[in-house]
Amino acid sequence: MAHHPEPQLKDADRRRLGAGARSFGWTAIVVGVVALIAAALLAKMGDGGLERFGFAYVLNYAYFLSISLGALCIVLVTHIFRASWVVVIRRIAEVMAANMPVMAVLFIPILLYVLMGDGMLYPWAAKKFDNPSAGGHHASVETHETQIVTVSTEPAAEEHGGHQAAHAVEGDAAHAEVGLAASRDAHHGELVDVLVPGKRPYLTRSFFTARWVFYLVLWSGLGLFFLKTSTAQESGGDKAKLTRKMEVLAAPGTLLFALTITFAAFDLVMSLDPVWFSTMWGVYFFAGSMMGAFATLILALMALQRFGYVPSVSAEHYHDLGKLLFTFVFFWGYIAFSQFMLIWYANLPETNYWFELRGITSEAGSPYIAGWTCVAWVLLFGHLLIPFAGLLSRWIKRSRKLLAFWAIWLLVMHWVDHWWVVMPHYASPAVTFGPVEVLCLIGVGGVAIGGAVLCATRQGLIAAGDPRLGESLSYGNI
Amino acid sequence: MATITTQHEMDRPLVDNTIDDPTQRAQLVLGGNDFTTVTDKVTGIAAGKPPIGWWIAFALALSLLTMLGALIGYLFTTGVGVWGNNQPVSWGFPIINFVFWVGIGHAGTLISAILFLFRQNWRTAINRFAEAMTIFAVMCAGLFPGIHVGRPWLAYWLAPVPNQMGMWPQFRSPLLWDVFAVGTYATVSLLFWYVGMVPDLATLRDRCKNKYGQMAYGLFSLGWTGSSRHWHRYEKAYLLLAALATPLVLSVHSVVSFDFAVAQLPGWHTTIFPPYFVAGAIYGGFAMVITLAVPARYILGLRDLITDRHIENCCKVMLGTGMIVAYAYSIEFFVAWYSGHHYEKYAFLNRALGPYQWAYGTMIFCNIIGPQILWFKWCRRNVFTIMFAAMCVNVGMWFERFVIVVTSLHRDFLPSSWAMFKPTWVDIGMLVGSFGLFFTFFLLFCKFLPVIAMAEIKTVMPQAHDIVHEPGEPYNPDEDQADYRPDHPITDREGR
């Protein structure tokens, strides 16, 4: 019996994005820049000032960065596993990952906030922070004395009195009363005073800048390497050799990726509150990133297919993408639950206040049980339980309409997750949502998506030179 | 157990299937085997007389098991004071051994469930004995908390049995969650292993010449005839069990990690514990898979079925999970410093530089430094370097639990309550004895049950796919890719 004929790409699979896409890309970038300027002006003119703009910007930057990082991870890991199912759809992930130079440009405003040195966004970036004696009563780094850290927030000062008293008797510590959190005054006021001196070598403006230059250069390098190498397979390179090159680089690349995404998550989000720490934080950020990237990948493929591109992407590919989307819904829930449960169960004041600020507290009558509490419930159901049930069935993952619905739903939830993580540092228990956040979403999103679309126009939309293309076109799910 | 390797087989050049060629998939069954020779090889192990090596190993394992039994008797009649456990290290060897053995089991579930869902077809050669390993490892694990309860005749109180005393277990204790997690895990693993074995048990039944063997295999093969309906039900059940077992890979060791992480003790209370424990479990489990598979493929003559590529893939998985463990160690250390928390910092410095630095050093060398040789391909192909790395991890993962349990407890908050932990001879004897328990069962499994999933491995052979060979026609591997495609598309390309 003869071989099955090797499946081939259709002509339409080789179609490239044309002038329409280019003008869409540029329009998105222009709209994005205008939206960002509008958001900044709006914020400056009263709606929270530049501080609010900064938080809204970090929130949206983290959101879009996470999606690009997730895509980079998809590319890296599928090379390690010599996966063939992914070949037909990998180019889109490659483009999303190769968008890193745009994300590097988008990082500049955050860098400016840090370098300004007033600690508006990152309290540790304040110039006053540089001088340990400024705070007066702090232990110096050399003494290695315990820093007992308590939360004091203006609206809740009374309620937290009990906590502080409890700490006062504990240990031989110098006290650092941290007025992080809730009110804006806390950010500007005593916060600059209250440092955890041990972190000073890590949380400095110059080291932060150096780290981010390293991260962004590394991610850009990896993203562009995989896109360029994969494109070179189509333009006559030795296909097998180029694939091997990518596979070999993917292993150390993943290692570097894991470390950089972790520290980037610490720097970008966790250090908004220089006191709080969680070893799980990098994994938490990663879990959401992967989910966001799969959801984006699904929607990008469907959008392209609407315009007649990549017709060879079949229900099998969507089925697999849907399974992985489901996997990371579950994985995010597992990580988020573990992080929450362990902090809640041990109930240590230096970490549990982070959840209190986000509306999760069992303290009766706490002023924090308010808007953010509702958001936390929305996350539990909307980010985990409902999509878990929704994506469970096979036919849903194979139905384009339903899969698109869940991808959009989860992208919204991914944003809500970042919102719930970032914005309580700006204000809690008050929930901040308004035109500034929306304009920043449009702004960062416009530039990021516009950049990705422009990047996508420069090569074919399917990694047509991959030696495993045939397998990718012909496999099927059970 | 008949010696399977013939002179002819020893002479023929071994095909190197570890070469990574993106243009074709490597063959997973070598040596020109067809369905018949695969069945012959695997059933031959169960039907033949065991070689002398098996008898020696079995005698050794059985004596260790006997020693374990004697020590348990001594423990029951004397009390847990025969162990080194005492304040402040009230959790000594028993919990270390428990976590160690539960961890070993995880590789079996990962191979049988997660790699199945990931369509990693190379798993078919090693999944059967990896699953068996899971069952026996969970038995060893379950033993330790069971005999640690102090009054073992009341161990059933761990289960929430309705009773007239109105007495219930402490549901807020992660130790109770362990009872549920490990109980579920043992049940599902056993079912998965058994269900997967039914077609192969039927093969043994059909080939068995001994009356008692026929009865036993017949009983357990549940009347399997190999009809299409049987296969259909079987595949469905297998897929469902794989999907059920997958979250268990995460949940069991996460719950085990909660035993430590819900406490407020520095060194235990850290949020990364659940995924870190899971990765460590798979790491240790794969080391055990390699430890068993590498000798087994030589002794049982299975080198064509468990090929160099299988071993290389196991090495890669081990390296990958090892890097996750290294990541967790690093992040733990960094965050202990970053927290600025006096006790956190002390706990970690004490691990690295305190009185147990030898244990910490052993852990770092065995888990992080030694296995790095597996980055090099020649080390993944040389039996000595492979076994060196696997042995490193076996030792290292035990020491990891030792470091977590002992160094965190022995110096907690108040220096006045600090003390050193010293294991007694009973502690050490029981650890060694637990290997006796494990290997006794494993050797019995090797003798009496199909060590390789015959029905599954046949699906990854090219004969199962695109080409139909005329009888007697020599198989030419170049004719087609040897890749496993168990599931040809059953839908139209366009959509549903």
CSV table of C-alpha atoms in Angstrom, one decimal, chain B residues 50 53 72 85 90 104 108 111 133 161 164 167 170 181 231 233 305 370 416 441 464 492:
chain,number,residue,atom,x,y,z
B,50,PRO,CA,13.7,-16.1,36.1
B,53,GLY,CA,20.2,-12.3,38.8
B,72,ILE,CA,7.9,-2.0,62.5
B,85,ASN,CA,12.1,12.4,66.3
B,90,SER,CA,9.3,16.3,65.7
B,104,ILE,CA,8.9,9.0,43.2
B,108,GLY,CA,4.6,7.2,36.6
B,111,ILE,CA,4.3,9.3,31.9
B,133,MET,CA,6.6,2.0,40.2
B,161,VAL,CA,-15.7,7.5,59.9
B,164,GLN,CA,-20.9,7.3,68.2
B,167,MET,CA,-15.2,12.4,66.9
B,170,GLN,CA,-9.2,17.9,62.1
B,181,ALA,CA,-5.0,13.3,48.3
B,231,TRP,CA,-11.2,-1.9,22.4
B,233,ARG,CA,-14.6,0.9,25.7
B,305,LEU,CA,11.8,-1.7,22.9
B,370,GLY,CA,25.7,16.8,39.1
B,416,SER,CA,16.6,28.5,73.6
B,441,PHE,CA,7.0,-5.8,44.7
B,464,ALA,CA,0.3,-0.4,12.7
B,492,ASP,CA,-13.3,17.0,7.4
